[in-house]
Short mmCIF file of C-alpha atoms and ligand atoms in Angstrom, two decimals:
data_model
loop_
_atom_site.label_atom_id
_atom_site.label_comp_id
_atom_site.label_asym_id
_atom_site.label_seq_id
_atom_site.Cartn_x
_atom_site.Cartn_y
_atom_site.Cartn_z
CA UNK G 171 13.59 23.78 -5.04
CA UNK G 172 13.10 25.48 -8.39
CA UNK G 173 14.18 29.12 -8.46
CA UNK G 174 14.05 29.29 -4.64
CA UNK G 175 10.54 27.85 -4.42
CA UNK G 176 10.10 24.56 -2.58
CA UNK G 177 8.43 21.88 -4.70
CA UNK G 178 6.98 18.69 -3.29
CA UNK G 179 5.99 15.63 -5.35
CA UNK G 180 2.66 14.16 -4.34
CA UNK G 181 1.14 11.04 -5.88
CA UNK G 182 -2.59 10.52 -5.53
CA UNK G 183 -4.12 7.26 -6.69
CA UNK G 184 -7.76 6.84 -7.68
CA UNK G 185 -7.59 10.52 -8.55
CA UNK G 186 -10.57 10.35 -10.95
CA UNK G 187 -12.82 9.01 -8.18
CA UNK G 188 -15.20 11.03 -6.09
CA UNK G 189 -12.80 11.60 -3.18
CA UNK G 190 -10.13 12.74 -5.65
CA UNK G 191 -12.47 15.40 -7.03
CA UNK G 192 -12.78 17.04 -3.59
CA UNK G 193 -9.33 16.16 -2.29
CA UNK G 194 -7.08 17.65 -4.94
CA UNK G 195 -8.43 21.22 -4.82
CA UNK G 196 -8.62 20.99 -1.03
CA UNK G 197 -4.96 20.00 -0.65
CA UNK G 198 -3.97 22.88 -2.91
CA UNK G 199 -6.23 25.43 -1.28
CA UNK G 200 -5.38 24.53 2.32
CA UNK G 201 -1.66 24.62 1.42
CA UNK G 202 -1.11 21.64 3.68
CA UNK G 203 2.43 21.06 2.43
CA UNK G 204 3.42 24.53 3.60
CA UNK G 205 2.65 28.09 2.68
CA UNK G 206 4.04 28.92 -0.75
CA UNK G 207 5.16 25.33 -1.38
CA UNK G 208 4.39 24.25 -4.95
CA UNK G 209 3.00 20.79 -5.64
CA UNK G 210 4.09 18.47 -8.42
CA UNK G 211 0.88 16.45 -8.76
CA UNK G 212 1.27 12.87 -9.96
CA UNK G 213 -2.11 11.27 -10.51
CA UNK G 214 -2.57 7.54 -10.92
CA UNK G 215 -5.64 5.82 -12.35
CA UNK G 216 -6.54 2.56 -14.02
CA UNK G 217 -6.16 2.84 -17.83
CA UNK G 218 -9.96 3.04 -18.39
CA UNK G 219 -10.19 6.14 -16.15
CA UNK G 220 -7.20 8.09 -17.42
CA UNK G 221 -9.49 9.95 -19.83
CA UNK G 222 -11.74 11.06 -16.90
CA UNK G 223 -8.61 12.14 -15.13
CA UNK G 224 -7.64 14.33 -18.05
CA UNK G 225 -11.00 16.11 -17.61
CA UNK G 226 -10.10 16.81 -13.99
CA UNK G 227 -6.68 18.08 -15.06
CA UNK G 228 -8.37 20.55 -17.44
CA UNK G 229 -10.51 21.79 -14.57
CA UNK G 230 -7.48 22.19 -12.33
CA UNK G 231 -5.74 24.13 -15.11
CA UNK G 232 -8.80 26.34 -15.59
CA UNK G 233 -9.00 27.02 -11.86
CA UNK G 234 -5.53 28.58 -11.91
CA UNK G 235 -4.22 27.20 -8.65
CA UNK G 236 -1.04 29.08 -7.86
CA UNK G 237 0.21 26.16 -5.80
CA UNK G 238 0.50 23.74 -8.74
CA UNK G 239 3.99 23.22 -10.12
CA UNK G 240 3.03 20.57 -12.70
CA UNK G 241 0.58 17.71 -13.26
CA UNK G 242 1.41 14.26 -14.56
CA UNK G 243 -1.17 11.53 -15.13
CA UNK G 244 -0.71 7.84 -15.81
CA UNK G 245 -1.61 4.28 -14.98
CA UNK G 246 1.80 2.80 -14.16
CA UNK G 247 2.77 3.14 -10.50
CA UNK G 248 6.43 2.57 -11.42
CA UNK G 249 6.32 5.79 -13.42
CA UNK G 250 3.97 7.90 -11.30
CA UNK G 251 5.70 7.06 -7.98
CA UNK G 252 9.15 8.06 -9.27
CA UNK G 253 10.89 10.28 -6.65
CA UNK G 254 7.71 11.17 -4.79
CA UNK G 255 7.68 12.70 -1.31
CA UNK G 256 4.09 11.70 -0.57
CA UNK G 257 1.75 8.93 -1.69
CA UNK G 258 -1.94 9.27 -0.90
CA UNK G 259 -3.38 5.91 -1.89
CA UNK G 260 -7.11 6.44 -2.41
CA UNK G 261 -7.73 4.19 -5.41
CA UNK G 262 -9.39 0.90 -4.59
CA UNK G 263 -12.17 -1.29 -5.85
CA UNK G 264 -15.50 -0.90 -4.09
CA UNK G 265 -17.57 -3.90 -3.11
CA UNK G 266 -20.27 -4.50 -5.70
CA UNK G 267 -23.50 -6.41 -5.11
CA UNK G 268 -22.87 -10.15 -4.90
CA UNK G 269 -19.14 -9.73 -4.16
CA UNK G 270 -17.89 -11.70 -1.15
CA UNK G 271 -15.83 -9.82 1.44
CA UNK G 272 -13.00 -12.28 0.82
CA UNK G 273 -12.96 -11.37 -2.89
CA UNK G 274 -12.98 -7.69 -2.02
CA UNK G 275 -9.98 -8.16 0.26
CA UNK G 276 -8.12 -10.09 -2.40
CA UNK G 277 -8.88 -7.69 -5.27
CA UNK G 278 -7.60 -4.79 -3.24
CA UNK G 279 -4.66 -6.77 -1.88
CA UNK G 280 -3.38 -7.14 -5.43
CA UNK G 281 -3.54 -3.35 -5.97
CA UNK G 282 -1.63 -2.51 -2.78
CA UNK G 283 0.88 -5.32 -3.31
CA UNK G 284 1.80 -3.81 -6.69
CA UNK G 285 1.84 -0.26 -5.38
CA UNK G 286 3.96 -1.25 -2.36
CA UNK G 287 6.52 -2.82 -4.69
CA UNK G 288 6.52 0.25 -6.93
CA UNK G 289 7.04 2.55 -3.93
CA UNK G 290 9.92 0.36 -2.84
CA UNK G 291 11.55 0.63 -6.26
CA UNK G 292 11.08 4.24 -7.30
CA UNK G 293 9.81 6.53 -4.52
CA UNK G 294 12.12 8.56 -2.28
CA UNK G 295 13.19 6.52 0.73
CA UNK G 296 11.64 9.08 3.07
CA UNK G 297 8.28 9.06 1.25
CA UNK G 298 5.23 9.30 3.54
CA UNK G 299 2.38 7.01 2.58
CA UNK G 300 -1.23 7.51 3.63
CA UNK G 301 -3.58 4.66 2.72
CA UNK G 302 -7.24 5.59 2.33
CA UNK G 303 -8.66 2.88 0.04
CA UNK G 304 -10.55 0.22 1.94
CA UNK G 305 -9.95 -2.01 3.78
CA UNK G 306 -7.49 0.76 4.71
CA UNK G 307 -5.61 -0.89 7.61
CA UNK G 308 -4.97 -4.17 5.81
CA UNK G 309 -4.16 -2.43 2.52
CA UNK G 310 -1.63 -0.34 4.44
CA UNK G 311 -0.13 -3.51 5.95
CA UNK G 312 0.26 -5.02 2.46
CA UNK G 313 1.84 -1.82 1.14
CA UNK G 314 4.44 -1.52 3.87
CA UNK G 315 5.31 -5.22 3.83
CA UNK G 316 6.03 -4.93 0.10
CA UNK G 317 8.16 -1.81 0.47
CA UNK G 318 10.88 -3.01 2.86
CA UNK G 319 13.34 -0.26 1.89
CA UNK G 320 11.02 2.44 3.30
CA UNK G 321 10.82 2.79 7.11
CA UNK G 322 7.60 1.27 8.50
CA UNK G 323 7.08 4.46 10.51
CA UNK G 324 6.33 6.28 7.23
CA UNK G 325 3.09 4.35 6.56
CA UNK G 326 -0.32 5.41 7.86
CA UNK G 327 -3.93 4.33 7.37
CA UNK G 328 -6.64 6.98 7.47
CA UNK G 329 -8.88 6.91 10.55
CA UNK G 330 -9.06 10.67 10.91
CA UNK G 331 -12.54 10.67 9.36
CA UNK G 332 -13.72 8.40 12.18
CA UNK G 333 -12.12 10.78 14.69
CA UNK G 334 -13.83 13.78 13.08
CA UNK G 335 -17.18 11.96 13.05
CA UNK G 336 -16.82 11.02 16.72
CA UNK G 337 -15.88 14.60 17.68
CA UNK G 338 -19.00 15.92 15.97
CA UNK G 339 -21.27 13.38 17.68
CA UNK G 340 -19.91 14.31 21.12
CA UNK G 341 -20.16 18.06 20.54
CA UNK G 342 -23.66 17.72 19.15
CA UNK G 343 -24.92 15.56 22.02
CA UNK G 344 -23.39 17.84 24.67
CA UNK G 345 -24.67 20.96 22.87
CA UNK G 346 -21.15 22.41 22.81
CA UNK G 347 -18.95 23.77 20.05
CA UNK G 348 -16.75 21.32 18.17
CA UNK G 349 -13.64 23.32 19.12
CA UNK G 350 -14.16 22.38 22.77
CA UNK G 351 -13.95 18.63 22.11
CA UNK G 352 -10.43 17.26 22.48
CA UNK G 353 -8.60 13.95 22.77
CA UNK G 354 -11.01 11.77 20.82
CA UNK G 355 -8.99 8.68 19.98
CA UNK G 356 -10.01 6.01 17.51
CA UNK G 357 -8.43 2.61 18.11
CA UNK G 358 -8.25 -0.40 15.82
CA UNK G 359 -9.65 -1.03 12.38
CA UNK G 360 -11.38 1.47 10.07
CA UNK G 361 -14.51 -0.67 10.02
CA UNK G 362 -17.59 -1.20 12.14
CA UNK G 363 -15.33 -2.66 14.89
CA UNK G 364 -13.50 0.66 15.26
CA UNK G 365 -13.27 1.98 18.82
CA UNK G 366 -14.02 5.70 19.28
CA UNK G 367 -12.66 6.14 22.80
CA UNK G 368 -14.91 8.55 24.69
CA UNK G 369 -13.18 7.74 28.01
CA UNK G 370 -10.15 9.88 27.11
CA UNK G 371 -12.14 12.68 25.47
CA UNK G 372 -12.78 16.05 27.05
CA UNK G 373 -15.26 18.86 26.43
CA UNK G 374 -14.05 22.26 27.62
CA UNK G 375 -11.36 20.45 29.65
CA UNK G 376 -13.76 18.10 31.49
CA UNK G 377 -14.37 14.40 30.82
CA UNK G 378 -17.34 13.81 28.49
CA UNK G 379 -19.21 11.85 31.15
CA UNK G 380 -19.74 15.16 32.99
CA UNK G 381 -22.10 16.05 30.12
CA UNK G 382 -23.23 12.81 28.51
CA UNK G 383 -24.76 9.69 29.93
CA UNK G 384 -22.54 6.58 29.81
CA UNK G 385 -25.31 4.38 28.33
CA UNK G 386 -25.57 6.69 25.33
CA UNK G 387 -21.79 6.71 24.93
CA UNK G 388 -21.52 2.91 24.97
CA UNK G 389 -24.58 2.43 22.78
CA UNK G 390 -25.78 5.08 20.36
CA UNK G 391 -22.47 6.92 20.15
CA UNK G 392 -20.50 3.83 19.18
CA UNK G 393 -23.14 2.79 16.71
CA UNK G 394 -23.59 6.20 15.11
CA UNK G 395 -19.84 6.65 14.54
CA UNK G 396 -19.45 3.13 13.13
CA UNK G 397 -22.48 3.52 10.88
CA UNK G 398 -22.01 7.14 9.82
CA UNK G 399 -20.52 6.16 6.45
CA UNK G 400 -23.57 3.98 5.76
CA UNK G 401 -25.91 6.79 6.81
CA UNK G 402 -24.22 9.23 4.41
CA UNK G 403 -24.43 6.65 1.62
CA UNK G 404 -28.14 6.07 2.26
CA UNK G 405 -28.95 9.79 2.29
CA UNK G 406 -26.69 10.93 -0.55
CA UNK G 407 -26.81 7.74 -2.64
CA UNK G 408 -23.02 8.08 -2.81
CA UNK G 409 -20.42 7.42 -0.16
CA UNK G 410 -18.65 10.11 1.88
CA UNK G 411 -16.30 12.11 -0.28
CA UNK G 412 -16.13 15.73 0.95
CA UNK G 413 -15.66 14.70 4.60
CA UNK G 414 -13.17 12.01 3.55
CA UNK G 415 -11.15 14.57 1.59
CA UNK G 416 -11.23 16.94 4.55
CA UNK G 417 -10.05 14.19 6.89
CA UNK G 418 -7.20 13.29 4.52
CA UNK G 419 -6.01 16.91 4.48
CA UNK G 420 -6.36 17.05 8.29
CA UNK G 421 -4.25 13.90 8.57
CA UNK G 422 -1.55 15.16 6.19
CA UNK G 423 -1.41 18.34 8.27
CA UNK G 424 -1.13 16.29 11.47
CA UNK G 425 1.80 14.42 9.92
CA UNK G 426 3.56 17.55 8.69
CA UNK G 427 3.21 19.89 11.67
CA UNK G 428 3.26 19.28 15.44
CA UNK G 429 -0.45 19.71 16.06
CA UNK G 430 -1.50 17.75 19.18
CA UNK G 431 -2.91 14.23 19.40
CA UNK G 432 -4.58 12.62 16.38
CA UNK G 433 -5.58 9.13 15.31
CA UNK G 434 -4.15 7.15 12.42
CA UNK G 435 -3.34 3.55 11.69
CA UNK G 436 0.33 2.62 12.18
CA UNK G 437 2.33 -0.60 12.18
CA UNK G 438 2.13 -2.41 15.51
CA UNK G 439 5.67 -3.81 15.59
CA UNK G 440 7.14 -3.22 19.06
CA UNK G 441 3.83 -1.89 20.45
CA UNK G 442 3.53 -1.66 24.22
CA UNK G 443 -0.14 -2.72 24.35
CA UNK G 444 0.41 -6.43 23.82
CA UNK G 445 -1.29 -6.43 20.40
CA UNK G 446 -0.30 -8.69 17.54
CA UNK G 447 2.88 -7.12 16.13
CA UNK G 448 2.08 -7.39 12.43
CA UNK G 449 -1.00 -5.24 11.98
CA UNK G 450 -1.81 -1.66 11.08
CA UNK G 451 -3.83 -0.40 14.02
CA UNK G 452 -5.35 3.00 14.67
CA UNK G 453 -3.91 4.64 17.77
CA UNK G 454 -3.17 8.08 19.26
CA UNK G 455 -0.17 9.72 17.63
CA UNK G 456 1.71 12.97 17.92
CA UNK G 457 4.18 14.50 15.48
CA UNK G 458 7.39 15.57 17.21
CA UNK G 459 10.80 16.87 16.11
CA UNK G 460 13.63 14.48 16.68
CA UNK G 461 17.17 15.11 15.39
CA UNK G 462 15.85 17.77 13.03
CA UNK G 463 13.20 15.43 11.60
CA UNK G 464 9.48 15.25 12.28
CA UNK G 465 8.46 11.77 13.43
CA UNK G 466 5.27 10.27 14.84
CA UNK G 467 5.23 8.83 18.34
CA UNK G 468 2.47 6.91 20.06
CA UNK G 469 0.90 8.91 22.88
CA UNK G 470 0.54 7.24 26.27
CA UNK G 471 -3.13 7.56 27.24
CA UNK G 472 -2.83 5.56 30.49
CA UNK G 473 -4.89 2.51 31.45
CA UNK G 474 -7.72 1.34 29.22
CA UNK G 475 -11.28 1.47 30.47
CA UNK G 476 -12.51 -2.22 30.58
CA UNK G 477 -15.32 -1.56 28.04
CA UNK G 478 -12.84 0.04 25.62
CA UNK G 479 -10.26 -2.74 26.17
CA UNK G 480 -12.82 -5.39 25.19
CA UNK G 481 -13.81 -3.50 22.03
CA UNK G 482 -10.14 -3.06 21.08
CA UNK G 483 -9.62 -6.80 21.41
CA UNK G 484 -12.51 -7.44 18.97
CA UNK G 485 -11.08 -4.99 16.44
CA UNK G 486 -7.66 -6.65 16.73
CA UNK G 487 -9.26 -10.05 16.07
CA UNK G 488 -10.93 -8.68 12.95
CA UNK G 489 -7.61 -7.37 11.64
CA UNK G 490 -5.94 -10.73 12.28
CA UNK G 491 -8.73 -12.36 10.22
CA UNK G 492 -8.29 -9.82 7.40
CA UNK G 493 -4.57 -10.54 7.36
CA UNK G 494 -5.24 -14.27 7.02
CA UNK G 495 -7.30 -13.59 3.90
CA UNK G 496 -4.40 -11.74 2.20
CA UNK G 497 -1.41 -13.71 3.52
CA UNK G 498 -0.09 -14.48 0.03
CA UNK G 499 0.42 -10.76 -0.62
CA UNK G 500 2.56 -10.24 2.47
CA UNK G 501 6.24 -10.39 1.71
P1 NAX F 1878 -14.48 5.88 -6.27
O1 NAX F 1878 -14.94 4.53 -6.69
O2 NAX F 1878 -15.25 7.08 -6.61
O3 NAX F 1878 -12.98 6.11 -6.78
C1 NAX F 1878 -12.01 5.12 -6.71
C2 NAX F 1878 -11.09 5.34 -7.87
O4 NAX F 1878 -9.99 4.45 -7.74
C3 NAX F 1878 -11.74 5.04 -9.22
O5 NAX F 1878 -11.62 6.17 -10.07
C4 NAX F 1878 -10.96 3.85 -9.75
O6 NAX F 1878 -10.80 3.86 -11.15
C5 NAX F 1878 -9.63 4.03 -9.03
N1 NAX F 1878 -8.81 2.83 -8.94
C6 NAX F 1878 -9.21 1.54 -8.81
N2 NAX F 1878 -8.15 0.72 -8.85
C7 NAX F 1878 -7.05 1.51 -8.99
C8 NAX F 1878 -5.68 1.24 -9.12
N3 NAX F 1878 -5.20 -0.01 -9.11
N4 NAX F 1878 -4.84 2.28 -9.27
C9 NAX F 1878 -5.29 3.54 -9.31
N5 NAX F 1878 -6.61 3.86 -9.21
C10 NAX F 1878 -7.47 2.85 -9.06
O7 NAX F 1878 -14.26 5.76 -4.70
P2 NAX F 1878 -14.07 6.92 -3.61
O8 NAX F 1878 -15.39 7.30 -3.06
O9 NAX F 1878 -13.20 7.97 -4.16
O10 NAX F 1878 -13.34 6.10 -2.44
C11 NAX F 1878 -12.04 5.60 -2.61
C12 NAX F 1878 -11.68 4.64 -1.50
O11 NAX F 1878 -11.66 5.30 -0.24
C13 NAX F 1878 -12.67 3.46 -1.33
O12 NAX F 1878 -11.94 2.28 -1.12
C14 NAX F 1878 -13.41 3.84 -0.08
O13 NAX F 1878 -13.97 2.72 0.57
C15 NAX F 1878 -12.32 4.48 0.72
N6 NAX F 1878 -12.69 5.32 1.87
C16 NAX F 1878 -11.92 5.26 2.96
C17 NAX F 1878 -12.12 6.06 4.05
C18 NAX F 1878 -11.24 5.98 5.25
O14 NAX F 1878 -11.56 6.66 6.23
N7 NAX F 1878 -10.16 5.21 5.26
C19 NAX F 1878 -13.26 7.00 4.09
C20 NAX F 1878 -13.80 7.33 2.73
C21 NAX F 1878 -13.84 6.20 1.76
O15 NAX F 1878 -14.99 5.44 2.01
#
């Protein structure tokens, strides 16, 4: 608190990237950290992009956001992560032509290994960490394994964009308003093996199969959600940024206020589904108050539909393979 106003420290990495450009004003404008709460922005970039970042800072200053307390920029996570309440880890290296997937995993593993260690050393022990940079689930696993002093329940990987994409596809196909679509769960990896679970979803309180043919749900629906990012890239010549920023703010809100069921990747240790216990896996969560603190619990959605169970198994296998490729970065 400064002068009675609550101030929250929020680190955003990759802040000079295209998601950062949409995300930062959106977080401030939607007041996701609470009405009237001021934000101490701590923006991390690689040294070559700090100058770009300074341009963004000038724009933020010129926009006159009343919700900004201060802005700090830098390229050392040990400085930027000092005493933060939130870390939104967007910065990552994109796959460039000719780059093997294995090299992509390793390049990013190094980033999240370093940032996990920095969080462990200098962030508040109750910091909440949302990993966005791809491969998001495995990067989140590396981060939490390298930050052992922070509870594993404070780490999340973004799959809310997949949830939002799936919700739109269902509403659009059924010819109903988006608001009527509920309980769309995304299981597994944020990749093409992700599992948008239509069997739990409802439209206006009824199961989606009352409106939409099962063949379409198992075929085109799955494919269109998995390939939506690619479709945006093809059309826009740049990857999703506005919708990604919106999904990040949705997810932060889900984590800050009890707001119903949402999907995010969380650590699988102690899971009741029989999955490998050392993965970050997207699952249905709910924020609930316990002993005066807001925590996230896994929502029981009942038995899995056999088609969904098989898809979940494939996504789990993919995550196990990703983990093998980065084993040397796991503490
Ligand atoms: P950009 O390439 O526009 O921006 C990435 C930024 O990260 C760059 O400015 C770069 O300099 C910075 N960066 C790289 N290494 C860094 C490091 N070690 N520390 C700090 N900053 C670093 O990508 P953008 O479109 O903004 O996407 C960012 C990441 O989000 C990508 O990995 C992307 O694949 C991922 N996404 C994840 C999504 C999800 O649902 N989990 C959806 C959207 C997005 O595709």
